[in-house]
C-alpha cells in the first residue's frame, strides 16, 4: 500500500479527550474515529488490526472444536422475558420498539438467542456436546464509556456457548475454553492471568476472568511470579484429552479465593506474590441450567427422560483487545505492534521521493516484497524526513526500511526493528532475505 493513496488521518497533537495511552495512540495513528460516546468507526489501519485479532481468535476457537454461527444483533424482548433477565438487565440494555410496537433490543449478549436456537433443533443427548460461537457487535449502554474502544458502548465480542448433558461434560467444555483462551491471548503477544471471578449478570457458579497486565487497567490482579514466566504456547494441547491437570496447574499459580480483590486471602507465598493491575480481555462462565431450565432447552437422556442441558458461555473482547495490546506494547514514540497483529509487517520510507535513484530502489524493493507476500506500507509522499520517521514510529509497524540518497549510491538501505530500535545497513537483497 502506498501511503500517498492510503486513508490514514493521523493527528499531530494529543487529543484532549484521551486519558490513556492506547486511546491516544489509536486516535493519533488514525485507527479509529469517535462517532458518538463509546461508539467508533474503524478506519483502514484500525480495521486491519481488528481483523487480525479476530482471525487469531477464530483460529483458536476452530482448533478447540467450536463451530461458528452468526446470530442477529437485534433480538426480541420475549426471549429475555422468558429467561427472566429483561427487567434485571436494566439501563445497560438498549431497548427498541419496531413499527408494530413490538419490544426489541440490541443484543448486549446472546445466551437467550442461542438457547432458543438450541431448544428448537436439538432433541437427543446423542447430539451433545455442542459448542457454538460468533464474532459480532454488541451494545451495552455503559454509564461511563471511556478509554476509547476499551470500554465502548458498541463493541466487538467473540462469544461461545457450550451445551452438555451433565456436569462432567460441562466441566470438560469449560476447561477446553480455559485452555483455548490461554493460547489465544499468548498468540496475541499477551500474558493472560486467569482470576476467579463473580459471574454477575450472566449468572452461575464457576467463572474466570482473563486479565492482561497494564498499569492503567481497571482490574486488580495478583498471582505467583512464576506465572509471568510461563508460556501457554509451549504446551502440547490435545483437546480430546483430560485438560483438568493443565487448568489446575494454571489456577494454582494464582490465588483461588472467594474474594478476588483481597490479596490477603491469597495462597501464594509473600515472596512470590506479584500484585498489579490489568485489563479484562476475556470472561468465561459455567452456569448449568440457568437458561435451559427457564427456557425449556431439554434433551432426551439415555433413559428417555427429558433433562435440561448444562451450559456455559465464554466471551473475548475483540475490540477491547486492540486497545489492550497497545497498552501492553508501546513506547514514547508510539505503538509497537507484535508481528501477529501488525496491520502491515513493514513500513518503507523513501527519504527523497522524486529522486530517480531513490524512487527506483524503493519501487524494486516494494515489488519484490509484494511478490513474497509481505505486507508493506510504502511512504512515497513528498514530506520531510522527520515527519516520515515520526509517523512510522507512531503507527508501530514491526520493521522499517529506510531508503535514502546516500545509501542508494552504495547499494544499501537501512533496516530498523521498531521494538528494539536496532538498525542495520544492508543490501536490498539481504533485506529481502531477512523479511521473507
Ligand atoms: C460471555 C460471552 C459475557 O457477556 N456472555 C457471552 C458472556 N461476558 S462479559 O464478561 O460480560 O463480556 C465478555 C468480554 O467482552 C468484553 N467487554 C467489553 N469490551 C469493550 N467495551 C465494553 N463495554 C465491554 N464489556 C465487555 C470484555 O473483554 C469481557 O471480558
Coordinates of C-alpha atoms and ligand atoms in Angstrom, one line a residue:
X1 CA 0.0 0.0 0.0
X2 CA 1.3 3.4 -0.9
X3 CA 0.9 6.0 1.8
X4 CA 0.0 8.6 -0.7
X5 CA -3.1 6.6 -1.6
X6 CA -3.9 5.3 1.9
X7 CA -6.6 6.8 4.1
X8 CA -4.6 7.4 7.3
X9 CA -5.8 10.5 9.1
X10 CA -3.0 10.8 11.7
X11 CA -3.1 13.5 14.3
X12 CA 0.0 15.6 15.3
X13 CA -1.4 16.7 18.6
X14 CA -2.6 14.6 21.5
X15 CA -6.4 14.6 21.5
X16 CA -7.5 16.1 24.8
X17 CA -10.3 13.6 25.4
X18 CA -8.0 10.6 25.6
X19 CA -6.9 9.7 29.1
X20 CA -5.0 6.6 28.5
X21 CA -2.2 5.8 26.1
X22 CA -4.0 3.3 23.9
X23 CA -6.9 5.6 23.2
X24 CA -4.4 8.5 22.5
X25 CA -2.4 6.4 20.1
X26 CA -5.4 4.8 18.3
X27 CA -6.7 8.3 17.6
X28 CA -3.3 9.7 16.7
X29 CA -2.4 6.8 14.4
X30 CA -5.7 7.2 12.5
X31 CA -7.1 3.8 13.5
X32 CA -10.5 4.8 14.8
X33 CA -12.7 7.9 15.0
X34 CA -15.4 8.5 17.6
X35 CA -18.9 8.8 16.2
X36 CA -20.7 9.3 19.5
X37 CA -19.9 8.5 23.1
X38 CA -18.5 5.0 23.2
X39 CA -19.2 4.3 19.5
X40 CA -16.4 4.3 17.0
X41 CA -15.7 4.0 13.3
X42 CA -12.8 1.7 12.4
X43 CA -10.6 3.3 9.7
X44 CA -8.4 1.2 7.4
X45 CA -5.4 0.9 9.7
X46 CA -7.5 0.1 12.8
X47 CA -9.7 -2.4 10.9
X48 CA -6.6 -4.3 9.6
X49 CA -5.6 -4.9 13.3
X50 CA -9.2 -5.7 14.4
X51 CA -9.4 -8.3 11.6
X52 CA -6.0 -9.8 12.6
X53 CA -7.1 -10.2 16.2
X54 CA -10.5 -11.6 15.1
X55 CA -8.6 -14.1 12.8
X56 CA -6.4 -15.4 15.6
X57 CA -9.4 -15.7 17.9
X58 CA -11.4 -17.6 15.2
X59 CA -8.5 -19.9 14.5
X60 CA -8.2 -20.9 18.1
X61 CA -11.9 -21.4 18.6
X62 CA -12.0 -23.7 15.5
X63 CA -8.9 -25.6 16.8
X64 CA -10.8 -26.2 20.0
X65 CA -13.6 -27.8 18.1
X66 CA -16.1 -24.9 18.2
X67 CA -18.4 -24.1 15.3
X68 CA -19.1 -20.6 14.1
X69 CA -22.5 -19.1 13.6
X70 CA -23.9 -15.6 13.3
X71 CA -26.9 -14.5 15.4
X72 CA -28.9 -11.4 14.9
X73 CA -27.8 -8.2 16.6
X74 CA -31.4 -7.2 17.2
X75 CA -33.3 -9.6 19.5
X76 CA -37.0 -9.9 20.5
X77 CA -37.7 -8.9 24.1
X78 CA -39.8 -12.1 24.7
X79 CA -36.8 -14.3 24.9
X80 CA -35.4 -12.2 27.7
X81 CA -38.8 -12.2 29.5
X82 CA -38.6 -16.0 29.3
X83 CA -35.2 -16.2 30.9
X84 CA -36.2 -13.5 33.5
X85 CA -33.4 -11.1 32.5
X86 CA -35.4 -8.5 30.7
X87 CA -36.0 -6.4 33.8
X88 CA -32.8 -7.4 35.6
X89 CA -30.5 -6.1 32.8
X90 CA -31.7 -2.5 33.5
X91 CA -30.5 0.6 31.7
X92 CA -27.5 -1.1 30.1
X93 CA -29.8 -2.7 27.6
X94 CA -30.7 -0.6 24.5
X95 CA -34.4 -1.2 24.1
X96 CA -36.1 -0.6 20.7
X97 CA -39.7 -0.6 19.6
X98 CA -40.4 -1.7 16.0
X99 CA -43.2 -0.3 13.8
X100 CA -45.6 -2.9 15.1
X101 CA -45.0 -1.8 18.6
X102 CA -43.0 -5.0 19.3
X103 CA -40.4 -4.7 22.0
X104 CA -36.9 -5.5 20.6
X105 CA -33.4 -4.8 21.9
X106 CA -29.9 -4.5 20.6
X107 CA -28.1 -7.6 22.0
X108 CA -25.7 -7.0 24.9
X109 CA -25.0 -10.8 24.9
X110 CA -26.7 -13.8 23.3
X111 CA -27.4 -16.5 25.9
X112 CA -31.2 -16.3 25.2
X113 CA -30.9 -16.3 21.4
X114 CA -28.6 -19.3 21.3
X115 CA -30.7 -21.2 23.9
X116 CA -33.7 -20.6 21.6
X117 CA -31.9 -22.0 18.6
X118 CA -30.8 -25.0 20.6
X119 CA -34.2 -25.9 22.0
X120 CA -35.8 -25.7 18.6
X121 CA -33.3 -28.0 16.9
X122 CA -31.7 -30.4 19.4
X123 CA -33.6 -33.3 20.9
X124 CA -31.3 -36.1 22.0
X125 CA -28.3 -36.5 24.2
X126 CA -26.6 -38.1 21.2
X127 CA -26.3 -34.6 19.6
X128 CA -24.2 -33.4 22.5
X129 CA -21.8 -31.9 23.2
X130 CA -22.0 -28.8 21.1
X131 CA -20.1 -25.5 21.3
X132 CA -21.2 -22.6 19.0
X133 CA -19.6 -19.2 18.7
X134 CA -20.0 -16.0 16.9
X135 CA -17.9 -12.8 16.5
X136 CA -20.2 -9.9 16.5
X137 CA -21.0 -6.4 17.6
X138 CA -22.7 -6.0 20.9
X139 CA -24.3 -2.9 22.5
X140 CA -24.3 -2.1 26.2
X141 CA -25.3 1.4 27.3
X142 CA -22.5 1.8 29.8
X143 CA -22.9 4.6 32.3
X144 CA -19.3 5.7 31.7
X145 CA -18.0 4.7 28.3
X146 CA -14.3 5.6 28.4
X147 CA -10.8 4.8 27.4
X148 CA -11.8 4.6 23.7
X149 CA -12.6 1.1 22.5
X150 CA -11.6 -0.4 25.8
X151 CA -14.9 0.4 27.4
X152 CA -17.2 1.2 24.5
X153 CA -21.0 1.1 24.2
X154 CA -20.8 -0.7 20.9
X155 CA -18.0 -3.3 20.9
X156 CA -16.9 -6.4 19.1
X157 CA -17.1 -9.7 21.0
X158 CA -16.4 -13.3 20.4
X159 CA -19.0 -15.3 22.3
X160 CA -19.2 -19.1 22.7
X161 CA -22.0 -21.2 24.2
X162 CA -21.5 -24.8 25.2
X163 CA -24.2 -27.4 25.6
X164 CA -23.6 -30.7 27.6
X165 CA -25.7 -33.5 29.0
X166 CA -24.2 -33.3 32.5
X167 CA -21.9 -31.5 34.9
X168 CA -18.8 -33.6 33.9
X169 CA -19.4 -32.8 30.3
X170 CA -19.9 -29.1 31.1
X171 CA -16.7 -29.0 33.0
X172 CA -14.8 -30.6 30.1
X173 CA -16.2 -27.8 27.8
X174 CA -15.2 -25.1 30.4
X175 CA -11.7 -26.5 30.6
X176 CA -11.4 -26.6 26.8
X177 CA -12.3 -22.9 26.7
X178 CA -9.9 -22.1 29.6
X179 CA -7.0 -23.6 27.7
X180 CA -8.1 -22.2 24.3
X181 CA -8.1 -18.7 26.0
X182 CA -4.6 -19.1 27.3
X183 CA -3.4 -20.0 23.8
X184 CA -5.4 -17.2 22.1
X185 CA -4.0 -14.4 24.3
X186 CA -0.5 -15.8 24.2
X187 CA -0.7 -15.8 20.4
X188 CA -1.7 -12.1 20.5
X189 CA 1.6 -11.4 22.3
X190 CA -0.1 -11.0 25.7
X191 CA 0.4 -12.6 29.1
X192 CA -3.0 -13.7 30.4
X193 CA -3.7 -14.1 34.1
X194 CA -6.9 -16.0 34.8
X195 CA -8.6 -14.9 38.0
X196 CA -11.5 -16.5 39.7
X197 CA -14.5 -14.1 39.2
X198 CA -18.0 -13.3 40.1
X199 CA -20.5 -14.2 37.4
X200 CA -22.6 -11.1 37.7
X201 CA -25.4 -10.5 35.2
X202 CA -24.6 -13.7 33.3
X203 CA -25.1 -15.9 36.4
X204 CA -23.7 -19.2 37.5
X205 CA -21.1 -20.5 40.0
X206 CA -17.9 -21.1 38.1
X207 CA -16.2 -18.2 36.4
X208 CA -12.8 -16.9 35.4
X209 CA -11.7 -13.5 34.1
X210 CA -8.6 -13.4 31.9
X211 CA -6.6 -10.3 32.6
X212 CA -3.6 -8.9 30.7
X213 CA -1.2 -6.7 32.6
X214 CA -1.4 -2.9 32.1
X215 CA -0.9 -0.1 34.6
X216 CA -4.0 1.7 33.6
X217 CA -6.1 -1.4 33.8
X218 CA -9.3 -1.4 35.8
X219 CA -8.8 -4.8 37.4
X220 CA -6.6 -5.7 40.3
X221 CA -4.6 -8.9 39.8
X222 CA -2.2 -10.9 41.9
X223 CA -0.5 -14.1 41.1
X224 CA 2.6 -16.2 41.6
X225 CA 5.6 -14.5 39.9
X226 CA 6.2 -17.9 38.2
X227 CA 3.1 -17.3 36.3
X228 CA 4.6 -14.4 34.4
X229 CA 7.3 -16.7 33.0
X230 CA 5.0 -19.4 31.8
X231 CA 4.2 -19.6 28.1
X232 CA 1.0 -21.5 27.3
X233 CA 2.1 -21.9 23.7
X234 CA 4.8 -24.4 24.8
X235 CA 2.1 -26.8 26.0
X236 CA 1.1 -29.7 23.7
X237 CA -2.7 -29.4 23.8
X238 CA -4.9 -32.3 22.9
X239 CA -8.5 -31.0 23.2
X240 CA -9.8 -34.6 23.5
X241 CA -7.7 -35.4 26.4
X242 CA -8.4 -34.5 30.1
X243 CA -7.4 -30.8 30.4
X244 CA -8.1 -30.6 34.2
X245 CA -4.4 -31.0 35.1
X246 CA -3.5 -28.0 32.9
X247 CA -6.3 -25.9 34.3
X248 CA -5.3 -26.9 37.8
X249 CA -1.7 -26.1 37.2
X250 CA -2.6 -22.7 35.9
X251 CA -5.1 -21.9 38.6
X252 CA -2.6 -22.9 41.3
X253 CA -0.3 -20.1 40.2
X254 CA -2.8 -17.5 41.3
X255 CA -5.0 -17.0 44.3
X256 CA -8.1 -19.2 44.3
X257 CA -10.3 -17.4 46.8
X258 CA -13.8 -16.2 47.0
X259 CA -12.7 -12.6 47.3
X260 CA -10.6 -11.9 44.2
X261 CA -9.9 -8.4 45.3
X262 CA -8.2 -9.3 48.5
X263 CA -4.6 -10.5 48.1
X264 CA -4.6 -11.0 51.9
X265 CA -6.5 -14.3 51.4
X266 CA -4.2 -15.3 48.6
X267 CA -2.5 -18.7 48.9
X268 CA 0.7 -17.6 47.1
X269 CA 3.7 -17.1 49.5
X270 CA 4.5 -13.4 50.1
X271 CA 7.9 -13.5 48.4
X272 CA 6.4 -15.0 45.3
X273 CA 3.4 -12.8 45.1
X274 CA 3.0 -10.4 42.2
X275 CA 0.4 -7.7 42.5
X276 CA -0.5 -5.5 39.6
X277 CA -3.3 -4.0 37.5
X278 CA -4.7 -5.3 34.3
X279 CA -7.4 -5.3 31.6
X280 CA -10.1 -7.9 31.5
X281 CA -10.0 -9.3 27.9
X282 CA -12.0 -12.4 28.4
X283 CA -14.5 -13.9 30.8
X284 CA -15.8 -17.5 31.0
X285 CA -18.8 -18.8 32.8
X286 CA -20.4 -22.1 33.7
X287 CA -24.0 -21.6 34.7
X288 CA -25.5 -25.0 34.5
X289 CA -29.3 -25.0 33.7
X290 CA -29.9 -21.3 34.4
X291 CA -31.2 -20.6 30.9
X292 CA -32.1 -24.1 29.7
X293 CA -34.4 -24.7 32.6
X294 CA -36.3 -21.4 32.4
X295 CA -36.5 -21.6 28.6
X296 CA -37.1 -25.3 28.2
X297 CA -34.0 -26.3 26.4
X298 CA -34.1 -30.1 27.1
X299 CA -32.7 -33.2 25.6
X300 CA -33.8 -36.8 26.0
X301 CA -31.2 -38.7 28.0
X302 CA -30.2 -42.4 27.7
X303 CA -33.3 -43.5 29.7
X304 CA -35.7 -41.4 27.6
X305 CA -36.1 -38.8 30.3
X306 CA -36.1 -35.1 29.4
X307 CA -33.2 -33.2 31.0
X308 CA -32.3 -29.5 30.9
X309 CA -28.9 -29.1 29.2
X310 CA -25.8 -27.9 31.1
X311 CA -24.5 -24.6 29.6
X312 CA -21.6 -22.3 29.7
X313 CA -20.7 -19.0 27.9
X314 CA -17.3 -17.6 27.1
X315 CA -16.5 -14.1 25.9
X316 CA -13.5 -12.4 24.4
X317 CA -13.5 -8.6 24.0
X318 CA -12.1 -8.4 20.4
X319 CA -12.2 -4.7 20.0
X320 CA -11.0 -4.2 23.6
X321 CA -8.0 -6.4 22.8
X322 CA -6.8 -3.9 20.2
X323 CA -6.5 -1.3 23.0
X324 CA -5.1 -3.8 25.4
X325 CA -2.3 -4.9 23.0
X326 CA -1.3 -1.2 22.6
X327 CA -1.3 -0.7 26.4
X328 CA 1.0 -3.7 26.7
X329 CA 3.2 -2.7 23.8
X330 CA 4.2 0.9 23.1
X331 CA 6.9 3.4 23.8
X332 CA 7.2 7.2 23.9
X333 CA 7.2 7.4 20.1
X334 CA 4.1 5.3 19.5
X335 CA 2.7 1.8 19.1
X336 CA 4.9 -1.3 18.8
X337 CA 2.8 -3.9 17.1
X338 CA 3.6 -7.6 17.9
X339 CA 4.1 -9.3 14.5
X340 CA 1.0 -11.4 14.9
X341 CA -1.4 -8.5 14.7
X342 CA 0.6 -5.8 12.9
X343 CA -1.5 -4.0 10.2
X344 CA 1.5 -4.2 7.9
X345 CA 4.7 -6.1 8.6
X346 CA 7.0 -3.5 7.0
X347 CA 7.0 0.3 6.6
X348 CA 9.3 1.6 3.9
X349 CA 10.4 5.2 3.9
X350 CA 11.6 6.9 0.8
X351 CA 13.7 9.8 2.2
X352 CA 13.8 11.6 -1.2
X353 CA 10.6 11.0 -3.1
X354 CA 11.1 12.3 -6.6
X355 CA 14.8 11.5 -6.7
X356 CA 15.1 9.0 -9.5
X357 CA 17.6 6.6 -7.8
X358 CA 15.6 6.5 -4.5
X359 CA 12.3 6.0 -6.3
X360 CA 13.8 3.2 -8.4
X361 CA 15.3 1.4 -5.4
X362 CA 12.0 1.7 -3.4
X363 CA 9.8 0.5 -6.3
X364 CA 12.1 -2.5 -6.8
X365 CA 12.0 -3.5 -3.1
X366 CA 8.3 -2.8 -2.9
X367 CA 7.6 -5.0 -5.8
X368 CA 9.8 -7.8 -4.5
X369 CA 8.3 -7.7 -1.0
X370 CA 4.8 -7.8 -2.6
X371 CA 5.8 -10.8 -4.6
X372 CA 6.9 -12.5 -1.4
X373 CA 3.5 -11.7 0.2
X374 CA 5.0 -9.3 2.7
X375 CA 2.5 -6.5 3.6
X376 CA 4.3 -3.2 3.1
X377 CA 3.2 0.3 3.7
X378 CA 5.3 2.5 1.5
X379 CA 5.8 6.1 2.4
X380 CA 6.2 7.6 -1.0
X381 CA 5.0 11.1 0.0
X382 CA 6.8 14.3 -0.6
X383 CA 7.3 15.0 3.0
X384 CA 10.2 16.0 5.4
X385 CA 12.2 13.0 6.7
X386 CA 11.4 14.0 10.3
X387 CA 7.7 13.8 9.6
X388 CA 8.1 10.4 7.9
X389 CA 10.2 9.0 10.8
X390 CA 7.8 10.2 13.4
X391 CA 4.7 8.8 11.7
X392 CA 6.3 5.5 11.0
X393 CA 7.3 5.1 14.7
X394 CA 3.8 6.3 15.7
X395 CA 2.0 3.6 13.7
X396 CA 4.4 1.0 15.0
X397 CA 4.9 -1.5 12.1
X398 CA 7.5 -4.2 13.3
X399 CA 10.1 -3.4 10.6
X400 CA 11.1 -0.2 8.9
X401 CA 13.2 0.1 5.7
X402 CA 14.7 3.5 5.1
X403 CA 15.9 4.3 1.6
X404 CA 18.0 7.4 1.2
X405 CA 20.2 9.0 -1.5
X406 CA 23.5 8.2 0.3
X407 CA 22.8 4.5 0.7
X408 CA 21.4 4.1 -2.7
X409 CA 24.7 5.2 -4.2
X410 CA 26.5 2.3 -2.4
X411 CA 23.6 -0.1 -2.9
X412 CA 22.4 -0.2 0.8
X413 CA 19.3 0.6 2.7
X414 CA 18.6 0.7 6.5
X415 CA 16.6 -1.9 8.2
X416 CA 15.2 -0.9 11.7
X417 CA 13.4 -3.1 14.1
X418 CA 10.7 -1.0 15.7
X419 CA 10.7 -2.8 19.0
X420 CA 14.4 -2.8 19.8
X421 CA 15.3 0.2 17.7
X422 CA 18.2 -1.7 16.3
X423 CA 19.4 -0.6 12.9
X424 CA 21.5 -2.3 10.2
X425 CA 22.8 -1.2 6.8
X426 CA 22.1 -4.0 4.3
X427 CA 21.8 -4.6 0.6
X428 CA 18.2 -4.7 -0.7
X429 CA 18.7 -8.4 -1.3
X430 CA 19.8 -9.0 2.2
X431 CA 16.7 -7.1 3.5
X432 CA 14.5 -9.2 1.3
X433 CA 16.1 -12.4 2.6
X434 CA 15.7 -11.2 6.2
X435 CA 12.0 -10.5 5.8
X436 CA 10.9 -13.5 3.8
Ligands
LIG1 C1 -19.7 -14.4 27.9 C2 -20.0 -14.4 26.4 C3 -20.4 -12.1 28.6 O1 -21.1 -11.3 28.1 N1 -21.9 -13.8 27.5 C4 -21.4 -14.2 26.2 C5 -20.8 -13.6 28.5 N2 -19.3 -11.9 29.3 S1 -18.8 -10.4 29.7 O2 -17.7 -10.5 30.6 O3 -19.8 -9.5 30.0 O4 -18.1 -9.8 28.3 C6 -17.1 -10.6 27.7 C7 -15.9 -9.7 27.3 O5 -16.4 -8.7 26.5 C8 -15.6 -7.5 26.7 N3 -16.4 -6.4 27.1 C9 -16.2 -5.1 26.5 N4 -15.4 -4.6 25.6 C10 -15.5 -3.3 25.3 N5 -16.4 -2.5 25.8 C11 -17.3 -2.9 26.7 N6 -18.2 -2.1 27.2 C12 -17.2 -4.3 27.1 N7 -17.9 -5.1 28.0 C13 -17.4 -6.3 28.0 C14 -14.6 -7.9 27.9 O6 -13.4 -8.2 27.4 C15 -15.3 -9.1 28.5 O7 -14.4 -9.9 29.1

